[in-house]
mmCIF file of C-alpha atoms in Angstrom:
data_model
loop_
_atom_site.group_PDB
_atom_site.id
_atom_site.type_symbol
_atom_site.label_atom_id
_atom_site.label_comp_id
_atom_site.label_asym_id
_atom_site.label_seq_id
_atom_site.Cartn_x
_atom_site.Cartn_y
_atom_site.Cartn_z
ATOM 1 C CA UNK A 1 9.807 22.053 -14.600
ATOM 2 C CA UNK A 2 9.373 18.975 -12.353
ATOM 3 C CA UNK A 3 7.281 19.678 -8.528
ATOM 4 C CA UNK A 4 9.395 22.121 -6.869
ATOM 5 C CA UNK A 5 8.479 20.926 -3.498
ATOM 6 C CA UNK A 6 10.559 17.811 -4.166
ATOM 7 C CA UNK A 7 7.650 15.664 -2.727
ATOM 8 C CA UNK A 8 6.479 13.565 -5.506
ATOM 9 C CA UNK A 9 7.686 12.586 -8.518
ATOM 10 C CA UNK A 10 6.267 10.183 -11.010
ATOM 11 C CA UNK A 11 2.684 8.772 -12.244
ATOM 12 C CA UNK A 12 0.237 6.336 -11.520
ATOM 13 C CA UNK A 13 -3.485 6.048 -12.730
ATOM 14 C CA UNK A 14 -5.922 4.700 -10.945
ATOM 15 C CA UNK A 15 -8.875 2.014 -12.023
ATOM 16 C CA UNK A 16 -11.195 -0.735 -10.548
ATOM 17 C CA UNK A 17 -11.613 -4.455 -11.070
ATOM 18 C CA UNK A 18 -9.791 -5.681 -14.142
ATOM 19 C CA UNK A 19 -11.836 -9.003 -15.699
ATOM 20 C CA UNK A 20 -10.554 -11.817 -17.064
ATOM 21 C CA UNK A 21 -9.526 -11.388 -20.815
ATOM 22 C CA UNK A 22 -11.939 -11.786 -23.039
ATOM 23 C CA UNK A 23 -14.805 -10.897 -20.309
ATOM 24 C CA UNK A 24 -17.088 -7.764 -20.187
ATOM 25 C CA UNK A 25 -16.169 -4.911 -18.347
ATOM 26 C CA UNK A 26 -16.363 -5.091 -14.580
ATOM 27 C CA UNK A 27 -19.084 -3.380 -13.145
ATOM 28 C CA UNK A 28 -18.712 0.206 -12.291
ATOM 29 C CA UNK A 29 -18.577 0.631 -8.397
ATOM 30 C CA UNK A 30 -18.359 4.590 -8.499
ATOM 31 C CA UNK A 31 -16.395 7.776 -8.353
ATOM 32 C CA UNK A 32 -13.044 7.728 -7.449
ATOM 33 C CA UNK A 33 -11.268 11.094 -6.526
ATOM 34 C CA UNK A 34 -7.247 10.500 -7.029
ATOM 35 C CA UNK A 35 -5.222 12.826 -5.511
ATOM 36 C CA UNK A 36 -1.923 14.368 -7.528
ATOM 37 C CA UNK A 37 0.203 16.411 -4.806
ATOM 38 C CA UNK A 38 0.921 18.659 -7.205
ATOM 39 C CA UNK A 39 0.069 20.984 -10.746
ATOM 40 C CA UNK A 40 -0.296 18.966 -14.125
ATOM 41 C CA UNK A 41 3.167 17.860 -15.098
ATOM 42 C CA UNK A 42 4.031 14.929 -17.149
ATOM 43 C CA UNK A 43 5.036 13.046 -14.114
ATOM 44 C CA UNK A 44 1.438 12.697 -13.778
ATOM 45 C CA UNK A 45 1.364 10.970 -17.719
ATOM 46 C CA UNK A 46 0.134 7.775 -16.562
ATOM 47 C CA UNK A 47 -3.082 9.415 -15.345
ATOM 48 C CA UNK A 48 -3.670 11.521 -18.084
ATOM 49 C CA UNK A 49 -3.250 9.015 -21.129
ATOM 50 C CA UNK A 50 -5.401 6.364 -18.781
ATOM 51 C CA UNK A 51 -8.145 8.845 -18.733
ATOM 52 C CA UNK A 52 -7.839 9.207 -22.418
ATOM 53 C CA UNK A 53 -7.835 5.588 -23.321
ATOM 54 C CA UNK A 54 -10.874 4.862 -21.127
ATOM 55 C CA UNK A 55 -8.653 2.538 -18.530
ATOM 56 C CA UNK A 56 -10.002 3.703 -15.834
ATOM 57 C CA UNK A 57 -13.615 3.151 -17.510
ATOM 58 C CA UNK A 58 -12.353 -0.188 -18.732
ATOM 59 C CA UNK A 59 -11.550 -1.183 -14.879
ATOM 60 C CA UNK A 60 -14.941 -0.007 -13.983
ATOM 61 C CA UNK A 61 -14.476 3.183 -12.352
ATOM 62 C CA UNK A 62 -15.148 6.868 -12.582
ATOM 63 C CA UNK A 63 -11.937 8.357 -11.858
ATOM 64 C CA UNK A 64 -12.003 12.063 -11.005
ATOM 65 C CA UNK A 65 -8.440 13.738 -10.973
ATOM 66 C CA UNK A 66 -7.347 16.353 -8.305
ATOM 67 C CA UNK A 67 -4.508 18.482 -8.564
ATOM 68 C CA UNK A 68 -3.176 19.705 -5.265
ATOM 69 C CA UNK A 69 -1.603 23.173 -4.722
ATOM 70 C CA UNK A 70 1.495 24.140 -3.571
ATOM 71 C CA UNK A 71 0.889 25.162 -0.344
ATOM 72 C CA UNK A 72 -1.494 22.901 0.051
ATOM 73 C CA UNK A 73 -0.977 19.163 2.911
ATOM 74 C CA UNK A 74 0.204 16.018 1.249
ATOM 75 C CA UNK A 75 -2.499 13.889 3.412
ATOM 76 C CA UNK A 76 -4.983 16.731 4.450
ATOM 77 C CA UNK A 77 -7.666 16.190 1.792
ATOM 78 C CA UNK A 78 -7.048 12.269 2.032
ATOM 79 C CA UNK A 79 -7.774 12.178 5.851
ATOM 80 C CA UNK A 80 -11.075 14.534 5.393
ATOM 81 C CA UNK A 81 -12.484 12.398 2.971
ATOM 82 C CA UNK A 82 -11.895 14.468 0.021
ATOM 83 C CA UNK A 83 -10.179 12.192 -2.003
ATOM 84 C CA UNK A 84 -10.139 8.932 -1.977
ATOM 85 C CA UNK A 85 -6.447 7.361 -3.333
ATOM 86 C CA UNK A 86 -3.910 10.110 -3.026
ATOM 87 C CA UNK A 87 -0.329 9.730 -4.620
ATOM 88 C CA UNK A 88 2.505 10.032 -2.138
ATOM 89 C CA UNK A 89 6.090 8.948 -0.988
ATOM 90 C CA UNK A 90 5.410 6.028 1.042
ATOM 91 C CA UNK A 91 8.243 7.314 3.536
ATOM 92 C CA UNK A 92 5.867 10.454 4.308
ATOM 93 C CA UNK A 93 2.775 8.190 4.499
ATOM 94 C CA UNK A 94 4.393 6.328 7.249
ATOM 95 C CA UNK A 95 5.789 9.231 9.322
ATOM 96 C CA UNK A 96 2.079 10.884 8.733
ATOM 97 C CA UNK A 97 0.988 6.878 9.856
ATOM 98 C CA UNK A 98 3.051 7.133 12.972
ATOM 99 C CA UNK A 99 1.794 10.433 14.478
ATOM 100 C CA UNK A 100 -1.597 9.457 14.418
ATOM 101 C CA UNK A 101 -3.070 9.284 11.078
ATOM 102 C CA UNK A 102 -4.120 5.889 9.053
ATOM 103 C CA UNK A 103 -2.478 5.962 5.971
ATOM 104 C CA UNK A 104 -1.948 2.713 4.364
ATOM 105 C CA UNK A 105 -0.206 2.297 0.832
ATOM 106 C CA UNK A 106 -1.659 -0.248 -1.555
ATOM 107 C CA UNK A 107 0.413 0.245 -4.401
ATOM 108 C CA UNK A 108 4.406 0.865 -5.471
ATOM 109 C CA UNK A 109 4.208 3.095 -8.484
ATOM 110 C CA UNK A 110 8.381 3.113 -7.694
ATOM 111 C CA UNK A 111 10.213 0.227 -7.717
ATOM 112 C CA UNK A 112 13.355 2.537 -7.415
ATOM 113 C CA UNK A 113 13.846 4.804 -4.443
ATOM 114 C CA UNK A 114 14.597 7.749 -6.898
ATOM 115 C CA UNK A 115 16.759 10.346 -4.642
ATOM 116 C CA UNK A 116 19.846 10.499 -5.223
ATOM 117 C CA UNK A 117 23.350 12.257 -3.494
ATOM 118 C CA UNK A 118 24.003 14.136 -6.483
ATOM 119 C CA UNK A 119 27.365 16.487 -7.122
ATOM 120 C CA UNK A 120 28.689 18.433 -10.075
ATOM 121 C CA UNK A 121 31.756 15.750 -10.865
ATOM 122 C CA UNK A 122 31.150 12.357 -11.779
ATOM 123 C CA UNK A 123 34.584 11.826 -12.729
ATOM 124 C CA UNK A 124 35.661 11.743 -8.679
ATOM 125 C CA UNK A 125 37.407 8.714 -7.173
ATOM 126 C CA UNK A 126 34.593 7.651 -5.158
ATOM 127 C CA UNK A 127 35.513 5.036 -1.694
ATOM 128 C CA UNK A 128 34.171 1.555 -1.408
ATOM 129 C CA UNK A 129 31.235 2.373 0.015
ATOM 130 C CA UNK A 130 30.863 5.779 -2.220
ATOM 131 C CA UNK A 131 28.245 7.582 0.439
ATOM 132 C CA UNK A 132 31.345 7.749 2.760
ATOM 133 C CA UNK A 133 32.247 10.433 0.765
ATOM 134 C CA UNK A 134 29.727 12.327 2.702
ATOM 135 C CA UNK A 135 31.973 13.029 5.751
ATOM 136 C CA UNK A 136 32.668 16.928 6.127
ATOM 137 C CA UNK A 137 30.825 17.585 3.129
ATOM 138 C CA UNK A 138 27.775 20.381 2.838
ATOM 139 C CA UNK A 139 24.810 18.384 2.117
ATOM 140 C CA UNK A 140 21.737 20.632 1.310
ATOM 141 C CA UNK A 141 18.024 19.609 1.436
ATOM 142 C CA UNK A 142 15.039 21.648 0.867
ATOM 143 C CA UNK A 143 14.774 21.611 4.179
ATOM 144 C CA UNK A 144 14.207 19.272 7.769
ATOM 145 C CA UNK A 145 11.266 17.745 6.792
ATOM 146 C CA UNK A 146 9.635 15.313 3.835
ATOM 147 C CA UNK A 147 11.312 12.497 1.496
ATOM 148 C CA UNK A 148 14.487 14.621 1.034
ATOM 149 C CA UNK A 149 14.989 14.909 5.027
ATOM 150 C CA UNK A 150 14.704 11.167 5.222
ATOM 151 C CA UNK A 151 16.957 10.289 1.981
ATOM 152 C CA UNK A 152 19.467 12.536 3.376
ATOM 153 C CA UNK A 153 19.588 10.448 6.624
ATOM 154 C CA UNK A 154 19.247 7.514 5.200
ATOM 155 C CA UNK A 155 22.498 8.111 3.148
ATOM 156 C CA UNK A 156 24.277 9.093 6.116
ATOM 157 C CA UNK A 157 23.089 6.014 7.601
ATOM 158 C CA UNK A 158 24.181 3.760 4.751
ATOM 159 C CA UNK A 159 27.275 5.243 4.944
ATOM 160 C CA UNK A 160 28.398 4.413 8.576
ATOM 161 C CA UNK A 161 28.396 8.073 9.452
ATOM 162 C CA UNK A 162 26.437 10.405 12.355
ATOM 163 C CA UNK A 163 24.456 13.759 11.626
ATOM 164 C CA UNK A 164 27.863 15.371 13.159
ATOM 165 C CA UNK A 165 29.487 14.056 10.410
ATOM 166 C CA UNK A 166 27.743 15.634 7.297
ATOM 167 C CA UNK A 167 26.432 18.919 7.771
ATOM 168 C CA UNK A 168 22.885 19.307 6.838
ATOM 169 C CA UNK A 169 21.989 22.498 4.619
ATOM 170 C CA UNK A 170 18.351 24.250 4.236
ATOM 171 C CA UNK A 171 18.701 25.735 1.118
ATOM 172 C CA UNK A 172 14.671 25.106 -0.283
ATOM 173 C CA UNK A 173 13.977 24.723 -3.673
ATOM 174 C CA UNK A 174 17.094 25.982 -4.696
ATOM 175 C CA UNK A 175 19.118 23.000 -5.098
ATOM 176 C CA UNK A 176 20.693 23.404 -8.224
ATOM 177 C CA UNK A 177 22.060 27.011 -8.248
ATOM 178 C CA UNK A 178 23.026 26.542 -4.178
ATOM 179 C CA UNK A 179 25.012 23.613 -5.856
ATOM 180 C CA UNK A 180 26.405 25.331 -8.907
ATOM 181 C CA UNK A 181 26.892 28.147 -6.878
ATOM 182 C CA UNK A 182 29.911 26.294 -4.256
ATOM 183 C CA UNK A 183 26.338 26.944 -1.226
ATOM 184 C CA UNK A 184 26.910 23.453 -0.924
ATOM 185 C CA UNK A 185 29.101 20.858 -1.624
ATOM 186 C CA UNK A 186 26.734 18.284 -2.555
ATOM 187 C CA UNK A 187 22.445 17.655 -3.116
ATOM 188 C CA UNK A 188 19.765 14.952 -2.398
ATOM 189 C CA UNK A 189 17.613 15.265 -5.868
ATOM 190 C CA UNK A 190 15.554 13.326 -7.673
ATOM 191 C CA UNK A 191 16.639 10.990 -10.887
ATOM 192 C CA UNK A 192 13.982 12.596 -13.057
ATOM 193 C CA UNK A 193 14.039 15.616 -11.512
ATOM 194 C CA UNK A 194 17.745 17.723 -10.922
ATOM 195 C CA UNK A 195 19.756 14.538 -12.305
ATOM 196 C CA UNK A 196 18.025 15.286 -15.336
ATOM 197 C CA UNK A 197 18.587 18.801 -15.322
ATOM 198 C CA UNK A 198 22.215 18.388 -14.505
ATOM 199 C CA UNK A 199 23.013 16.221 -17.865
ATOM 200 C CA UNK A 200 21.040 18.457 -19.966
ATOM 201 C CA UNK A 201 23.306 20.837 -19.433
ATOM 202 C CA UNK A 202 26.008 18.883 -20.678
ATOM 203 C CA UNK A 203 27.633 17.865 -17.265
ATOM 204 C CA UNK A 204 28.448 14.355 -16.239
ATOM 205 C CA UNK A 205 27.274 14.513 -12.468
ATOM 206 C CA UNK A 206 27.758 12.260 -9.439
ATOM 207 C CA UNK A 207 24.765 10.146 -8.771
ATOM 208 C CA UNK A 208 24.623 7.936 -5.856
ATOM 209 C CA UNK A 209 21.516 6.181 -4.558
ATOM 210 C CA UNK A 210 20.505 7.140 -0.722
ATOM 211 C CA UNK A 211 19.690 3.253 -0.377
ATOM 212 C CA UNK A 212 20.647 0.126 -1.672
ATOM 213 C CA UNK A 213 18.533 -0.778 -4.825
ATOM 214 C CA UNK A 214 18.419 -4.459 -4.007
ATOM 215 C CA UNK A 215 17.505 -3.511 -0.569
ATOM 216 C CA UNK A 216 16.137 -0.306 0.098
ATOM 217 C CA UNK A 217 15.280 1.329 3.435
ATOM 218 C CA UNK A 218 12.929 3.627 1.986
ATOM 219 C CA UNK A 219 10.031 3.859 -0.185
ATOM 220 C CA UNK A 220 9.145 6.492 -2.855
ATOM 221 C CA UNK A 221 5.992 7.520 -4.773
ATOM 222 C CA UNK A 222 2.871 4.774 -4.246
ATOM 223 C CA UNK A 223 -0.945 4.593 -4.001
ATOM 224 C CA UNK A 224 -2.321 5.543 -0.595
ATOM 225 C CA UNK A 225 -5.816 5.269 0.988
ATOM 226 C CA UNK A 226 -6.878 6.394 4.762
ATOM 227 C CA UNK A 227 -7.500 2.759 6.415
ATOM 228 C CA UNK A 228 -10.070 1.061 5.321
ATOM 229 C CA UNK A 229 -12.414 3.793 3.626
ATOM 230 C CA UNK A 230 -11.637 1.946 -0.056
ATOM 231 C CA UNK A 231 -12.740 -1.747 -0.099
ATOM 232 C CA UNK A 232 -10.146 -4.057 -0.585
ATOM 233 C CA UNK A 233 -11.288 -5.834 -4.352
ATOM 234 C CA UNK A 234 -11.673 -1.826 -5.092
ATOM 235 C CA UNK A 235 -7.881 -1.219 -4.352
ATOM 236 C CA UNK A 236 -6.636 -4.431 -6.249
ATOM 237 C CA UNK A 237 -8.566 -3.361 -9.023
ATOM 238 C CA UNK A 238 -6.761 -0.182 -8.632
ATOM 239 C CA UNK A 239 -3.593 -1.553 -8.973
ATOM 240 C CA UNK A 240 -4.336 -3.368 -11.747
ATOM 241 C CA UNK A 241 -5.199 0.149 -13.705
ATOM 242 C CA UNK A 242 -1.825 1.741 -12.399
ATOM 243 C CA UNK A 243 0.084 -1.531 -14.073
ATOM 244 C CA UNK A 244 -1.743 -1.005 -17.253
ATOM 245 C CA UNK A 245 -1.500 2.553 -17.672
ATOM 246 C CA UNK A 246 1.984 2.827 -16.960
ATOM 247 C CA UNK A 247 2.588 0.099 -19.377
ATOM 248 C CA UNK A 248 0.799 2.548 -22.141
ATOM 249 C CA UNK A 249 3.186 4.739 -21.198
ATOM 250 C CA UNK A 250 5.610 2.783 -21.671
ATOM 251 C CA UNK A 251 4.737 1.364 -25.037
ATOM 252 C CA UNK A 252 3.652 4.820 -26.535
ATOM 253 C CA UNK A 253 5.708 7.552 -24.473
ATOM 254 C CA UNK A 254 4.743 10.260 -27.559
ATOM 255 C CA UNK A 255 0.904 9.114 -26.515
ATOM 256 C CA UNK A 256 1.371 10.089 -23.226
ATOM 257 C CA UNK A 257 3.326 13.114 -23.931
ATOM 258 C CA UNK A 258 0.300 14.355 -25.980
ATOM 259 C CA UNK A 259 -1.926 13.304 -23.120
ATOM 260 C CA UNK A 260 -0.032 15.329 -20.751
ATOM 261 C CA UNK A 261 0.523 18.404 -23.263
ATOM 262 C CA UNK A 262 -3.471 18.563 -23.031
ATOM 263 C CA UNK A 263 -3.033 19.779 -19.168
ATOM 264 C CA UNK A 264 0.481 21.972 -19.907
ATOM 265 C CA UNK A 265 -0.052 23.744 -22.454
ATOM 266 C CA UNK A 266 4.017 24.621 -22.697
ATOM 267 C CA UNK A 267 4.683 21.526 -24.467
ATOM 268 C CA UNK A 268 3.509 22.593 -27.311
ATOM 269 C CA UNK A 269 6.769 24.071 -27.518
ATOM 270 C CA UNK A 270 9.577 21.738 -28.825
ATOM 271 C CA UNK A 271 12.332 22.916 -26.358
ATOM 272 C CA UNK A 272 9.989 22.197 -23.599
ATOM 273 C CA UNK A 273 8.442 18.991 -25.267
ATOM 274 C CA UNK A 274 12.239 17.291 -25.412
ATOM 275 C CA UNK A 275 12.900 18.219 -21.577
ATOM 276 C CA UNK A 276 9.695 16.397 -20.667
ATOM 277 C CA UNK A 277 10.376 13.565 -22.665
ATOM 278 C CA UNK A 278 13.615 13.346 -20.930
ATOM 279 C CA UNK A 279 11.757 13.253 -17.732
ATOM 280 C CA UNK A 280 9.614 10.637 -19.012
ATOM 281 C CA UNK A 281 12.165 8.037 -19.742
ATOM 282 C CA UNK A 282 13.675 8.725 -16.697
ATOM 283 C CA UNK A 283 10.805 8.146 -14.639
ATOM 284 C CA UNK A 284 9.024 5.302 -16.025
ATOM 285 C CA UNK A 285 12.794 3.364 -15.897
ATOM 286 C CA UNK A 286 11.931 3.234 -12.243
ATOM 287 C CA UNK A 287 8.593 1.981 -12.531
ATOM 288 C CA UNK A 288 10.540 -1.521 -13.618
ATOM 289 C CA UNK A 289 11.301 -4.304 -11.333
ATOM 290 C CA UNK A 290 13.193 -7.545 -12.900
ATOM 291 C CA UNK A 291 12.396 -4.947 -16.173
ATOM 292 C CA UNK A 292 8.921 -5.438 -16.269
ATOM 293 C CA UNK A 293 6.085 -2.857 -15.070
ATOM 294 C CA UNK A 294 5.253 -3.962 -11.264
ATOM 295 C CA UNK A 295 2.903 -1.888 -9.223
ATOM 296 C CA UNK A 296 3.171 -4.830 -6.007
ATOM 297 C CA UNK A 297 4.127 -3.599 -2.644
ATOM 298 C CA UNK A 298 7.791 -4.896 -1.031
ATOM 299 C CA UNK A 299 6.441 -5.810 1.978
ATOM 300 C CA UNK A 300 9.933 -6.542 3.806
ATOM 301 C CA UNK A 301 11.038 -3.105 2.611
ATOM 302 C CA UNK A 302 8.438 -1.313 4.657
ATOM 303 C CA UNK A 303 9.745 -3.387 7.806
ATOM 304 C CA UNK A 304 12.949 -2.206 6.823
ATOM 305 C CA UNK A 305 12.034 1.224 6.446
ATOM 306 C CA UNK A 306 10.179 1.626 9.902
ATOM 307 C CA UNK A 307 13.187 0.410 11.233
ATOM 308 C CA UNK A 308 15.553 2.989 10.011
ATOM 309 C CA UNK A 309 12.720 5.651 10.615
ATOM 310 C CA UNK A 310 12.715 4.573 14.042
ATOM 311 C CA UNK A 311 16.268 4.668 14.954
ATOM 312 C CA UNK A 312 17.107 7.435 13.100
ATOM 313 C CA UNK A 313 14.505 9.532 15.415
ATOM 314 C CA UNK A 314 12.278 10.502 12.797
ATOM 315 C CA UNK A 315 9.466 7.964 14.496
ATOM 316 C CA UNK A 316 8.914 6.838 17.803
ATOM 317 C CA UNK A 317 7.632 3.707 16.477
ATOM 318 C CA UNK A 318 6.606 2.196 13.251
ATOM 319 C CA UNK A 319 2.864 2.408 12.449
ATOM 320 C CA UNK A 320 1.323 -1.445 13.030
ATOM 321 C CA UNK A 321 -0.801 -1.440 9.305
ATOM 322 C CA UNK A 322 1.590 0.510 7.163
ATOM 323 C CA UNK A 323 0.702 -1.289 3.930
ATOM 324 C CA UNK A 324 -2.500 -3.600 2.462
ATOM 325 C CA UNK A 325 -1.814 -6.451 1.207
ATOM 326 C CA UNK A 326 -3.437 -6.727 -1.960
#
């Protein structure tokens, strides 16, 4: 059900220029295209129930919604001026940042790195540091490339270990059954995505985070512009949208499951209706920092994170305007 290409997950909204309370609405300062890097799903709920309850009108700003497809670049329409805010891993943004391309995230939507090393038996006897229990284990990935790539390096990284020590499985989008199956010992998956999956079934699964929480080395799903095409008090205002629509989410999650059943029609069955939901709480628990809805980018994490980028050989060198500073 959730993006099969394992390269987003979550939702944002976008908006301009939130007022003071009690104020008039901001003026409008024009057409926004947002970019969603993949088909309607209710990862995308934010978006959808902040169309519906005018935020993005109340922040001033024509927001147009774009769907990408599924063969379609993460960045491509983004860098050709196509859209103007497209939602991304921040990880991706800054390997696309390094070989060439401006890319500079404005917004966290994620204040949770949400892949995970996930297995079939939570019950194990896990070591200290648990991702040692990496070493001569089958890891699969969709494949050498994109967030999964990196959270399966960074694990092996956080876990004192080499790329000889783990060995690295393509098995695409298949990353339940090749794990059900005994393809591979273990998966990099996404919390509201295959973790999901795996305890609907009835299963308690192993979970372990690629990164440390408190410190993370990587950064997941954010708002992302191409340099300086968007004008800075545009992008705050932005931000301020993606805080308030996720908190409408948050506060009505059956609102934004009827927002979102407007664009997939399948959950207008129950079954399907339930799985989302499941989905939903999942994902908007990682929209929380200090449990409260923050949207604010963690600037020392994306120091750390071209660090580890950069020795792990996935960068030559970390991009010198990663972020804005909002």
């Amino acid at each position: 059900m959730i993006d099969r290409r394992s390269l987003l997950v979550g939702s944002l909204l976008a908006g301009v220029a939130a007022g003071l309370a009690g104020c008039s609405k901001p003026a409008a300062t024009g057409q926004l295209t947002v970019g969603l890097t993949y088909i309607p799903n209710v990862q995308f709920s934010a978006f959808y129930l902040g169309v519906e309850r005018g935020i993005f009108s109340d922040h001033g700003v024509d927001v147009v919604l774009r769907h990408h497809g599924e063969q379609e670049d993460v960045f491509g329409a983004l860098l050709r001026g196509d859209e103007d805010v497209v939602f991304a891993s921040a990880d991706e943004a800054m390997v696309a940042s390094a070989g060439g391309n401006d890319l500079r995230t404005f917004a966290t939507s994620y204040q949770t790195y949400p892949i995970n090393v996930l297995g079939l038996d939570g019950t194990v006897t896990l070591p200290p540091n648990a991702l040692e229990m990496l070493t001569g284990k089958r890891l699969g990935i969709p494949g050498h490339f994109g967030s999964s790539y990196y959270a399966a390096l960074c694990a092996i990284h956080q876990a004192g270990l080499t790329e000889d020590d783990v060995t690295l499985v393509d098995i695409g989008y298949t990353a339940l059954s090749a794990l059900e199956t005994g393809k591979v010992d273990l998966i990099v998956g996404f919390r509201n995505n295959e973790l999901v999956q795996l305890e609907a079934r009835g299963k308690t699964p192993l979970a372990i985070p690629v990164t440390d929480p408190q410190h993370p080395d990587l950064v997941g799903p954010s708002l992302i512009a191409r340099g300086e095409a968007v004008p800075k008090e545009t992008l705050k205002a932005i931000s301020a949208a993606m805080a308030d629509a996720q908190q409408a989410v948050i506060d009505d999650p059956d609102a934004a499951l009827d927002a979102t059943a407007k664009q997939v029609p399948a959950l207008a069955d129950p079954t399907q209706r339930a799985s989302a939901g499941m989905v939903l709480e999942a994902t908007t628990k990682m929209w929380l920092r200090d449990g409260k809805v923050d949207v604010r980018v963690d600037t020392a994490a994306f120091g750390r994170m071209g660090e580890f980028l950069t020795a792990a050989g996935v960068i030559e060198k970390a991009p010198a305007k990663p972020y804005i500073a909002l």
